[in-house]
Amino acid sequence: MAGGAEIKAPSPNVNGKAEILKGNFEPTAMKVEPLPPVVPENGVEKPSEKSRNIVLGRNVHSTCLTITEPEVNDEVTGDKEAQMAGVLARYRKNLMERTKYHLGYPYNLDFDYGALAQLQHFSINNLGDPFIESNYGVHSRQFEVGVLDWFARLWEIEKDEYWGYITNCGTEGNLHGILVGLVEVFPDGVLYASRESHYSVFKAARMYRMECVKVDTLVSGEIDCSDLRPKLLANKDKPAILNVNIGTTVKGAVDDLDVVIQTLEECGFSHDRFYIHCDGALFGLMMPFVKRAPKVSFKKPIGSVSVSGHKFVGCPMPCGVQITRMEHINVLSSNVEYLASRDATIMGSRNGHAPLFLWYTLNRKGYKGFQKDVQKCLRNAHYLKDRLHEAGISAMLNELSSTVVFERPRDEEFVRRWQLACEGNIAHVVVMPNVTIEKLDFFLNELVEKRSTWYQGNVQPPCIAAEIGKANCVCALHK
């Protein structure tokens, strides 16, 4: 697996037949079909609302940017160019504004990739196996393998013992990791995952038609191994495929990998009868730099690890890294003559630009740079949690996390303004490297001001002790 672009630590000085359309095509003659109504789970159709046409968000179809045809001989006129430029300029302004109020989703917006602008003119496609060069020459495999080697060192597995690739997103990493566990290792295996696992884990179970057992969690969001134990014993005749969360989606809880392995062993599962996939979408890159954190390492009996590249790393497009053991990948692989390569990924074509962005950032920051970012995020997350408590707002922060959970704001416009991720009675802020103390103060001051209008007279803040624990709830019952 040699030949990857080497990533070095930054030096001190380097900061059916086709029918042909005849006649004139008139876009305005096309009939626009109405969207079907959205029916909630109880089967009762919800009345339509003028400002909101679907249940879980706004109907973008009502505000989309229509594509208009060029006016003369398929040529783009100066007026057309100017119109498009205006649209893009307004869009850029909107992006800048929305970025200022970005707190609820785990994306690191602190990056500058101006140096890579020179490469945007190329169609870079990493077809097939990252370690086998195909006939398509416009690729970035050397960068991809360099990135994979970096993560292999981080998760302690030798170059000749691992296989991996850069995925199109974190979900693909989970889909691939679980697929390896099912197809290659245990075709009759049962998938176990905590209830607070990412939705992609349960999507994988549906796609692969796997038997899936949901495991309860502690208040923190961490998997409850006292519930895992009887569920494992109930299926002791079948191998176990486990998803272990290195940071849950909502609460940022980290499952204790060592305790999960111990539970498997105590239930009579030898290492050749279980497969563990570690979903480290966000915290998979943070945990190595946190003291007292459960260590994710291939020196332990795990099968695969995945992490997102557009989260903590700060890649401007969705992507991720998936690494598994070389011994597990053979059944999934098939030779493709058309590519002159081997297919072992979920997607055929893969974004060849993403490895460039990842390689660039890893070179600039190195382990020490990421360590500083992690320390900053944890410190600022504790600041936010403390300020929320001082303001009389229920909040929780897991020890190993930068995800601050608090009571859900009553005003949905406030939620949209700050792009908060909500679930039931709780919301969260994910403190990333680009989130400063000043931004947190701005958010807190606005939240406190809004709360003073939400809760007046007999209207009291909700009790969220069931979600975050009594010790973190400061409602009237738990002050």
Short mmCIF file of C-alpha atoms in Angstrom, two decimals:
data_model
loop_
_atom_site.label_atom_id
_atom_site.label_comp_id
_atom_site.label_asym_id
_atom_site.label_seq_id
_atom_site.Cartn_x
_atom_site.Cartn_y
_atom_site.Cartn_z
CA MET A 1 0.00 0.00 0.00
CA ALA A 2 2.91 2.26 -0.52
CA GLY A 3 2.73 5.25 -2.82
CA GLY A 4 0.46 7.53 -0.81
CA ALA A 5 1.21 11.23 -0.62
CA GLU A 6 3.11 11.53 2.61
CA ILE A 7 1.57 13.69 5.30
CA LYS A 8 4.04 15.31 7.57
CA ALA A 9 3.55 17.22 10.77
CA PRO A 10 3.64 20.98 10.11
CA SER A 11 6.99 22.59 10.69
CA PRO A 12 7.26 25.46 13.16
CA ASN A 13 7.61 27.90 10.28
CA VAL A 14 4.50 26.71 8.35
CA ASN A 15 1.55 27.94 9.92
CA GLY A 16 -35.92 2.13 -23.47
CA LYS A 17 -34.92 4.14 -26.82
CA ALA A 18 -34.67 7.73 -26.38
CA GLU A 19 -37.29 9.92 -27.99
CA ILE A 20 -36.06 13.11 -29.59
CA LEU A 21 -38.07 16.18 -28.70
CA LYS A 22 -39.38 17.97 -31.79
CA GLY A 23 -40.50 21.51 -32.18
CA ASN A 24 -39.95 24.33 -29.72
CA PHE A 25 -39.60 23.46 -26.09
CA GLU A 26 -41.74 25.69 -23.90
CA PRO A 27 -40.93 25.39 -20.21
CA THR A 28 -44.04 27.37 -19.31
CA ALA A 29 -46.21 24.71 -21.00
CA MET A 30 -45.10 22.13 -18.46
CA LYS A 31 -47.72 21.21 -15.90
CA VAL A 32 -46.50 21.38 -12.34
CA GLU A 33 -48.06 18.65 -10.26
CA PRO A 34 -48.98 19.56 -6.69
CA LEU A 35 -46.96 18.00 -3.95
CA PRO A 36 -48.68 15.19 -2.05
CA PRO A 37 -49.89 16.00 1.44
CA VAL A 38 -47.74 14.91 4.33
CA VAL A 39 -49.50 12.50 6.67
CA PRO A 40 -48.16 12.11 10.21
CA GLU A 41 -47.66 8.79 11.96
CA ASN A 42 -51.20 8.63 13.39
CA GLY A 43 -52.58 8.65 9.83
CA VAL A 44 -54.48 11.93 10.25
CA GLU A 45 -53.67 14.49 7.61
CA LYS A 46 -52.45 17.75 9.06
CA PRO A 47 -54.18 20.92 7.82
CA SER A 48 -52.11 22.91 5.38
CA GLU A 49 -50.44 26.11 6.50
CA LYS A 50 -49.58 29.08 4.30
CA SER A 51 -46.12 29.52 5.73
CA ARG A 52 -45.28 25.88 6.13
CA ASN A 53 -46.35 23.07 3.80
CA ILE A 54 -44.62 20.09 5.35
CA VAL A 55 -44.24 18.84 8.87
CA LEU A 56 -40.49 18.71 9.47
CA GLY A 57 -39.42 21.87 7.69
CA ARG A 58 -40.14 24.31 4.92
CA ASN A 59 -41.08 23.33 1.38
CA VAL A 60 -38.11 24.49 -0.66
CA HIS A 61 -40.06 23.84 -3.89
CA SER A 62 -41.98 27.04 -3.23
CA THR A 63 -38.78 29.13 -3.11
CA CYS A 64 -36.49 27.33 -5.57
CA LEU A 65 -34.44 29.18 -8.16
CA THR A 66 -36.09 28.41 -11.50
CA ILE A 67 -33.87 27.53 -14.45
CA THR A 68 -34.67 29.71 -17.51
CA GLU A 69 -33.62 28.79 -21.06
CA PRO A 70 -31.15 30.96 -23.05
CA GLU A 71 -32.98 33.39 -25.29
CA VAL A 72 -31.20 33.19 -28.69
CA ASN A 73 -29.60 30.24 -30.48
CA ASP A 74 -28.69 28.53 -27.22
CA GLU A 75 -26.21 31.31 -26.50
CA VAL A 76 -25.88 32.93 -23.13
CA THR A 77 -26.27 36.68 -23.53
CA GLY A 78 -24.68 39.39 -21.45
CA ASP A 79 -27.98 40.02 -19.71
CA LYS A 80 -28.20 36.33 -18.86
CA GLU A 81 -24.68 36.34 -17.44
CA ALA A 82 -25.45 39.41 -15.37
CA GLN A 83 -28.66 37.86 -14.08
CA MET A 84 -26.86 34.70 -13.02
CA ALA A 85 -24.05 36.69 -11.45
CA GLY A 86 -26.61 38.63 -9.42
CA VAL A 87 -28.24 35.44 -8.19
CA LEU A 88 -24.88 34.01 -7.14
CA ALA A 89 -23.85 37.22 -5.41
CA ARG A 90 -27.06 37.26 -3.38
CA TYR A 91 -26.56 33.58 -2.58
CA ARG A 92 -23.03 34.25 -1.36
CA LYS A 93 -24.30 37.05 0.85
CA ASN A 94 -26.93 34.68 2.27
CA LEU A 95 -24.27 32.05 2.96
CA MET A 96 -22.15 34.57 4.82
CA GLU A 97 -25.11 35.64 6.93
CA ARG A 98 -26.27 32.11 7.72
CA THR A 99 -22.73 31.07 8.63
CA LYS A 100 -22.72 33.71 11.39
CA TYR A 101 -25.66 31.95 13.05
CA HIS A 102 -24.47 28.35 12.75
CA LEU A 103 -24.42 26.49 16.06
CA GLY A 104 -26.50 23.32 15.98
CA TYR A 105 -24.67 21.09 13.52
CA PRO A 106 -21.13 19.68 13.80
CA TYR A 107 -19.36 21.46 10.97
CA ASN A 108 -16.04 23.21 11.37
CA LEU A 109 -16.34 26.41 9.36
CA ASP A 110 -12.87 27.64 10.21
CA PHE A 111 -10.92 26.93 7.01
CA ASP A 112 -9.25 28.57 4.05
CA TYR A 113 -8.65 26.48 0.92
CA GLY A 114 -7.66 29.26 -1.44
CA ALA A 115 -4.51 27.36 -2.35
CA LEU A 116 -6.64 24.59 -3.89
CA ALA A 117 -8.61 26.90 -6.22
CA GLN A 118 -6.16 26.08 -9.04
CA LEU A 119 -7.43 22.47 -9.01
CA GLN A 120 -11.14 23.21 -9.38
CA HIS A 121 -10.89 23.14 -13.19
CA PHE A 122 -10.27 19.39 -13.24
CA SER A 123 -12.76 16.50 -13.11
CA ILE A 124 -11.04 14.39 -10.48
CA ASN A 125 -12.63 10.98 -9.99
CA ASN A 126 -11.19 8.25 -7.78
CA LEU A 127 -12.78 5.22 -9.44
CA GLY A 128 -12.42 1.76 -7.98
CA ASP A 129 -9.95 0.70 -5.31
CA PRO A 130 -7.83 3.51 -3.89
CA PHE A 131 -4.77 1.24 -3.90
CA ILE A 132 -5.10 0.12 -7.56
CA GLU A 133 -4.66 2.65 -10.34
CA SER A 134 -7.36 2.45 -13.04
CA ASN A 135 -7.20 3.55 -16.68
CA TYR A 136 -8.73 6.87 -15.68
CA GLY A 137 -5.76 9.10 -15.07
CA VAL A 138 -7.34 12.23 -13.58
CA HIS A 139 -7.46 11.04 -10.00
CA SER A 140 -6.07 11.86 -6.58
CA ARG A 141 -5.31 8.37 -5.27
CA GLN A 142 -1.89 9.35 -4.06
CA PHE A 143 -3.48 11.96 -1.80
CA GLU A 144 -6.26 9.57 -0.76
CA VAL A 145 -3.83 6.88 0.34
CA GLY A 146 -1.78 9.47 2.18
CA VAL A 147 -4.85 10.49 4.16
CA LEU A 148 -5.74 6.86 4.85
CA ASP A 149 -2.23 6.17 6.14
CA TRP A 150 -2.54 9.13 8.53
CA PHE A 151 -5.75 7.78 10.01
CA ALA A 152 -4.29 4.25 10.13
CA ARG A 153 -1.52 5.58 12.36
CA LEU A 154 -4.07 7.39 14.49
CA TRP A 155 -6.08 4.21 15.01
CA GLU A 156 -3.01 1.99 15.33
CA ILE A 157 -3.07 -0.40 12.40
CA GLU A 158 -0.16 -1.18 10.07
CA LYS A 159 -0.19 -0.22 6.39
CA ASP A 160 -0.24 -3.83 5.19
CA GLU A 161 -3.06 -4.77 7.59
CA TYR A 162 -5.73 -2.23 6.65
CA TRP A 163 -7.93 -1.29 3.70
CA GLY A 164 -10.01 1.83 3.40
CA TYR A 165 -11.25 4.66 1.23
CA ILE A 166 -12.52 8.20 1.38
CA THR A 167 -16.31 8.05 1.40
CA ASN A 168 -18.84 10.61 0.22
CA CYS A 169 -20.18 11.14 3.73
CA GLY A 170 -20.30 9.72 7.23
CA THR A 171 -23.40 7.67 6.45
CA GLU A 172 -21.51 5.82 3.71
CA GLY A 173 -18.84 4.95 6.24
CA ASN A 174 -21.44 3.36 8.50
CA LEU A 175 -23.10 1.57 5.59
CA HIS A 176 -19.77 0.14 4.48
CA GLY A 177 -18.57 -0.83 7.94
CA ILE A 178 -21.78 -2.69 8.74
CA LEU A 179 -21.80 -4.26 5.26
CA VAL A 180 -18.32 -5.66 5.84
CA GLY A 181 -19.47 -7.11 9.16
CA LEU A 182 -22.50 -8.71 7.50
CA VAL A 183 -21.25 -9.91 4.10
CA GLU A 184 -17.65 -10.71 4.84
CA VAL A 185 -17.72 -11.83 8.43
CA PHE A 186 -21.16 -12.84 9.74
CA PRO A 187 -23.95 -13.29 7.12
CA ASP A 188 -26.23 -14.57 9.90
CA GLY A 189 -25.20 -11.92 12.40
CA VAL A 190 -27.52 -9.76 14.50
CA LEU A 191 -26.90 -6.01 14.54
CA TYR A 192 -26.92 -4.32 17.95
CA ALA A 193 -26.99 -0.54 18.25
CA SER A 194 -28.03 1.88 20.96
CA ARG A 195 -31.25 3.80 20.51
CA GLU A 196 -29.26 7.00 20.21
CA SER A 197 -27.14 5.77 17.32
CA HIS A 198 -27.16 7.78 14.10
CA TYR A 199 -30.13 7.09 11.82
CA SER A 200 -27.78 5.70 9.15
CA VAL A 201 -27.13 2.65 11.34
CA PHE A 202 -30.81 1.70 11.28
CA LYS A 203 -30.94 2.59 7.59
CA ALA A 204 -28.19 0.00 7.06
CA ALA A 205 -30.26 -2.62 8.90
CA ARG A 206 -33.25 -1.91 6.62
CA MET A 207 -31.17 -1.88 3.44
CA TYR A 208 -29.40 -5.12 4.26
CA ARG A 209 -32.52 -6.70 5.83
CA MET A 210 -30.65 -7.45 8.99
CA GLU A 211 -32.11 -8.40 12.31
CA CYS A 212 -31.54 -5.32 14.41
CA VAL A 213 -31.75 -5.05 18.19
CA LYS A 214 -31.96 -1.60 19.76
CA VAL A 215 -30.21 -1.23 23.09
CA ASP A 216 -31.26 1.23 25.77
CA THR A 217 -29.02 4.09 26.78
CA LEU A 218 -28.08 5.83 29.99
CA VAL A 219 -29.24 9.39 30.57
CA SER A 220 -25.94 10.54 29.14
CA GLY A 221 -26.77 8.85 25.83
CA GLU A 222 -24.11 6.18 26.27
CA ILE A 223 -25.05 2.57 25.52
CA ASP A 224 -26.40 0.74 28.58
CA CYS A 225 -24.41 -2.48 28.77
CA SER A 226 -26.75 -3.81 31.48
CA ASP A 227 -29.42 -3.84 28.73
CA LEU A 228 -26.99 -5.07 26.08
CA ARG A 229 -26.12 -8.15 28.15
CA PRO A 230 -29.57 -9.87 28.19
CA LYS A 231 -30.12 -9.01 24.54
CA LEU A 232 -26.85 -10.64 23.58
CA LEU A 233 -27.70 -13.72 25.65
CA ALA A 234 -31.11 -13.96 23.95
CA ASN A 235 -29.31 -14.41 20.61
CA LYS A 236 -26.29 -16.30 21.80
CA ASP A 237 -26.55 -18.78 18.92
CA LYS A 238 -25.92 -16.00 16.38
CA PRO A 239 -22.81 -13.86 15.91
CA ALA A 240 -23.01 -10.25 17.00
CA ILE A 241 -22.39 -7.16 14.87
CA LEU A 242 -22.20 -4.08 17.03
CA ASN A 243 -22.24 -0.39 16.28
CA VAL A 244 -20.29 1.52 18.90
CA ASN A 245 -20.75 5.29 18.98
CA ILE A 246 -17.74 7.49 19.38
CA GLY A 247 -20.03 10.42 20.07
CA THR A 248 -23.80 10.15 19.66
CA THR A 249 -25.63 12.51 17.32
CA VAL A 250 -27.71 14.41 19.86
CA LYS A 251 -25.87 14.21 23.19
CA GLY A 252 -22.34 13.58 22.08
CA ALA A 253 -22.08 10.52 24.30
CA VAL A 254 -19.14 8.17 23.84
CA ASP A 255 -19.79 4.44 24.24
CA ASP A 256 -17.11 2.78 26.31
CA LEU A 257 -15.52 0.41 23.81
CA ASP A 258 -13.69 -1.54 26.50
CA VAL A 259 -16.87 -2.18 28.50
CA VAL A 260 -18.71 -3.27 25.33
CA ILE A 261 -15.94 -5.76 24.53
CA GLN A 262 -15.93 -7.01 28.12
CA THR A 263 -19.72 -7.49 28.00
CA LEU A 264 -19.41 -9.52 24.80
CA GLU A 265 -16.73 -11.73 26.33
CA GLU A 266 -18.69 -12.25 29.54
CA CYS A 267 -21.71 -13.31 27.46
CA GLY A 268 -19.62 -16.04 25.83
CA PHE A 269 -18.82 -14.31 22.55
CA SER A 270 -15.25 -15.09 21.54
CA HIS A 271 -13.44 -12.62 19.32
CA ASP A 272 -14.23 -14.70 16.21
CA ARG A 273 -17.98 -14.39 16.90
CA PHE A 274 -18.40 -10.63 16.99
CA TYR A 275 -17.64 -7.66 14.75
CA ILE A 276 -17.52 -4.08 16.00
CA HIS A 277 -17.95 -1.01 13.81
CA CYS A 278 -17.04 2.27 15.47
CA ASP A 279 -19.03 5.27 14.27
CA GLY A 280 -16.70 8.16 14.99
CA ALA A 281 -18.36 10.73 12.72
CA LEU A 282 -17.34 13.73 14.84
CA PHE A 283 -15.54 12.56 17.93
CA GLY A 284 -13.53 9.86 16.19
CA LEU A 285 -10.97 12.56 15.45
CA MET A 286 -11.32 14.27 18.81
CA MET A 287 -11.07 11.34 21.22
CA PRO A 288 -7.39 10.57 20.54
CA PHE A 289 -6.57 13.98 21.99
CA VAL A 290 -8.73 13.79 25.13
CA LYS A 291 -7.31 12.40 28.33
CA ARG A 292 -9.32 9.64 30.03
CA ALA A 293 -11.20 9.00 26.76
CA PRO A 294 -11.85 5.38 25.72
CA LYS A 295 -9.21 4.59 23.13
CA VAL A 296 -10.26 3.55 19.64
CA SER A 297 -7.56 1.25 18.33
CA PHE A 298 -7.26 -1.71 15.96
CA LYS A 299 -5.09 -3.29 18.63
CA LYS A 300 -8.48 -4.05 20.18
CA PRO A 301 -10.89 -6.57 18.55
CA ILE A 302 -12.72 -4.06 16.33
CA GLY A 303 -13.54 -4.48 12.63
CA SER A 304 -13.84 -0.95 11.26
CA VAL A 305 -13.84 2.76 12.09
CA SER A 306 -15.38 5.64 10.19
CA VAL A 307 -15.12 9.40 10.64
CA SER A 308 -16.55 12.37 8.76
CA GLY A 309 -14.21 14.72 6.94
CA HIS A 310 -16.61 17.67 6.80
CA LYS A 311 -17.06 17.82 10.55
CA PHE A 312 -14.05 18.36 12.76
CA VAL A 313 -11.51 18.43 9.93
CA GLY A 314 -13.45 21.18 8.15
CA CYS A 315 -13.62 19.88 4.57
CA PRO A 316 -16.03 22.13 2.58
CA MET A 317 -17.86 19.17 1.01
CA PRO A 318 -19.36 16.09 2.70
CA CYS A 319 -16.88 13.25 2.85
CA GLY A 320 -15.44 10.75 5.29
CA VAL A 321 -12.83 8.11 5.99
CA GLN A 322 -13.58 4.41 6.38
CA ILE A 323 -10.92 1.94 7.49
CA THR A 324 -11.29 -1.80 8.03
CA ARG A 325 -8.99 -4.79 8.26
CA MET A 326 -7.56 -6.07 4.98
CA GLU A 327 -8.67 -9.63 5.84
CA HIS A 328 -12.31 -8.51 5.85
CA ILE A 329 -12.54 -6.89 2.41
CA ASN A 330 -12.03 -9.77 -0.05
CA VAL A 331 -15.64 -11.03 -0.35
CA LEU A 332 -16.89 -7.52 -1.04
CA SER A 333 -14.33 -6.99 -3.79
CA SER A 334 -14.79 -7.78 -7.48
CA ASN A 335 -12.52 -7.06 -10.43
CA VAL A 336 -13.91 -4.62 -13.00
CA GLU A 337 -12.20 -4.82 -16.40
CA TYR A 338 -13.83 -1.58 -17.51
CA LEU A 339 -11.98 0.21 -14.74
CA ALA A 340 -8.84 -1.93 -14.77
CA SER A 341 -9.32 -1.87 -11.03
CA ARG A 342 -11.20 -3.55 -8.22
CA ASP A 343 -14.55 -2.48 -6.81
CA ALA A 344 -14.90 -2.73 -3.05
CA THR A 345 -16.65 0.54 -2.22
CA ILE A 346 -20.36 1.36 -2.03
CA MET A 347 -20.25 4.16 -4.58
CA GLY A 348 -18.56 3.66 -7.95
CA SER A 349 -17.34 7.18 -8.61
CA ARG A 350 -15.91 9.04 -5.68
CA ASN A 351 -15.13 12.70 -5.25
CA GLY A 352 -11.47 13.11 -6.11
CA HIS A 353 -11.33 16.62 -4.70
CA ALA A 354 -12.17 15.60 -1.14
CA PRO A 355 -8.84 13.82 -0.56
CA LEU A 356 -7.04 17.01 -1.59
CA PHE A 357 -8.85 19.05 1.02
CA LEU A 358 -8.27 16.45 3.70
CA TRP A 359 -4.59 16.06 2.81
CA TYR A 360 -4.12 19.83 2.86
CA THR A 361 -5.65 20.27 6.31
CA LEU A 362 -3.89 17.30 7.86
CA ASN A 363 -0.58 18.65 6.62
CA ARG A 364 -1.24 22.14 7.96
CA LYS A 365 -2.45 21.06 11.37
CA GLY A 366 -0.96 17.72 12.22
CA TYR A 367 -1.62 16.00 15.53
CA LYS A 368 -0.60 19.04 17.56
CA GLY A 369 -2.93 21.36 15.66
CA PHE A 370 -5.90 19.04 16.18
CA GLN A 371 -5.01 18.74 19.85
CA LYS A 372 -5.21 22.53 20.24
CA ASP A 373 -8.56 22.60 18.43
CA VAL A 374 -9.95 19.87 20.67
CA GLN A 375 -8.84 21.65 23.83
CA LYS A 376 -10.40 24.91 22.63
CA CYS A 377 -13.72 23.22 21.81
CA LEU A 378 -13.96 21.44 25.16
CA ARG A 379 -13.05 24.61 27.05
CA ASN A 380 -15.65 26.71 25.19
CA ALA A 381 -18.29 23.99 25.61
CA HIS A 382 -17.82 24.07 29.38
CA TYR A 383 -18.11 27.86 29.26
CA LEU A 384 -21.44 27.61 27.44
CA LYS A 385 -22.81 24.99 29.82
CA ASP A 386 -21.83 27.05 32.87
CA ARG A 387 -23.35 30.24 31.45
CA LEU A 388 -26.61 28.40 30.69
CA HIS A 389 -26.83 27.17 34.27
CA GLU A 390 -26.08 30.66 35.59
CA ALA A 391 -29.00 31.95 33.50
CA GLY A 392 -31.30 29.30 35.00
CA ILE A 393 -31.41 27.18 31.86
CA SER A 394 -31.25 23.39 32.11
CA ALA A 395 -28.18 22.06 30.31
CA MET A 396 -25.92 19.01 30.11
CA LEU A 397 -22.43 18.39 28.80
CA ASN A 398 -20.86 14.94 28.68
CA GLU A 399 -17.32 14.87 29.99
CA LEU A 400 -15.75 13.84 26.68
CA SER A 401 -17.96 16.01 24.49
CA SER A 402 -18.27 19.48 23.01
CA THR A 403 -22.03 19.04 22.46
CA VAL A 404 -24.03 21.12 24.93
CA VAL A 405 -27.62 19.90 25.40
CA PHE A 406 -30.26 22.29 26.78
CA GLU A 407 -33.99 22.95 26.83
CA ARG A 408 -35.56 23.39 23.41
CA PRO A 409 -36.40 27.04 22.64
CA ARG A 410 -40.12 27.71 22.32
CA ASP A 411 -39.74 29.99 19.29
CA GLU A 412 -39.16 28.05 16.05
CA GLU A 413 -37.88 31.19 14.35
CA PHE A 414 -35.16 31.39 16.98
CA VAL A 415 -34.34 27.75 16.32
CA ARG A 416 -34.08 28.44 12.58
CA ARG A 417 -32.06 31.60 13.07
CA TRP A 418 -29.42 29.77 15.06
CA GLN A 419 -29.83 26.52 13.05
CA LEU A 420 -30.27 24.48 16.21
CA ALA A 421 -30.68 20.71 16.04
CA CYS A 422 -33.69 19.66 18.15
CA GLU A 423 -35.21 16.40 19.33
CA GLY A 424 -38.26 16.34 21.56
CA ASN A 425 -37.77 18.73 24.48
CA ILE A 426 -34.07 19.30 23.92
CA ALA A 427 -31.78 21.14 21.56
CA HIS A 428 -28.03 21.25 21.31
CA VAL A 429 -25.12 23.42 20.32
CA VAL A 430 -22.03 21.70 18.95
CA VAL A 431 -19.00 23.78 19.83
CA MET A 432 -16.56 23.56 16.91
CA PRO A 433 -13.20 25.28 16.34
CA ASN A 434 -14.89 28.24 14.62
CA VAL A 435 -17.22 28.89 17.56
CA THR A 436 -15.73 31.65 19.71
CA ILE A 437 -16.60 32.89 23.19
CA GLU A 438 -17.93 36.07 21.58
CA LYS A 439 -20.32 34.07 19.39
CA LEU A 440 -21.49 32.05 22.39
CA ASP A 441 -22.10 35.24 24.39
CA PHE A 442 -24.10 36.71 21.50
CA PHE A 443 -26.21 33.54 21.36
CA LEU A 444 -26.68 33.40 25.12
CA ASN A 445 -27.71 37.04 25.45
CA GLU A 446 -30.31 36.61 22.72
CA LEU A 447 -31.57 33.36 24.24
CA VAL A 448 -31.93 34.90 27.70
CA GLU A 449 -33.77 37.90 26.26
CA LYS A 450 -36.15 35.68 24.28
CA ARG A 451 -36.80 33.42 27.28
CA SER A 452 -38.00 36.39 29.29
CA THR A 453 -40.88 36.73 26.82
CA TRP A 454 -41.54 32.99 26.50
CA TYR A 455 -41.92 32.34 30.20
CA GLN A 456 -44.15 34.85 31.95
CA GLY A 457 -46.82 34.47 34.61
CA ASN A 458 -47.78 30.85 35.02
CA VAL A 459 -45.80 29.70 31.98
CA GLN A 460 -42.80 27.77 33.23
CA PRO A 461 -39.79 26.25 31.43
CA PRO A 462 -40.16 22.52 30.73
CA CYS A 463 -38.67 19.85 32.93
CA ILE A 464 -36.10 17.91 30.92
CA ALA A 465 -34.74 15.77 33.74
CA ALA A 466 -35.77 12.63 31.84
CA GLU A 467 -33.55 13.72 28.95
CA ILE A 468 -30.51 15.12 30.75
CA GLY A 469 -30.81 13.93 34.35
CA LYS A 470 -32.06 15.60 37.52
CA ALA A 471 -28.66 17.02 38.37
CA ASN A 472 -28.62 19.05 35.14
CA CYS A 473 -32.25 20.17 35.17
CA VAL A 474 -32.97 23.52 36.80
CA CYS A 475 -36.75 23.60 36.33
CA ALA A 476 -39.02 24.57 39.21
CA LEU A 477 -38.99 20.97 40.46
CA HIS A 478 -35.22 20.51 40.42
CA LYS A 479 -33.72 23.85 41.40
#
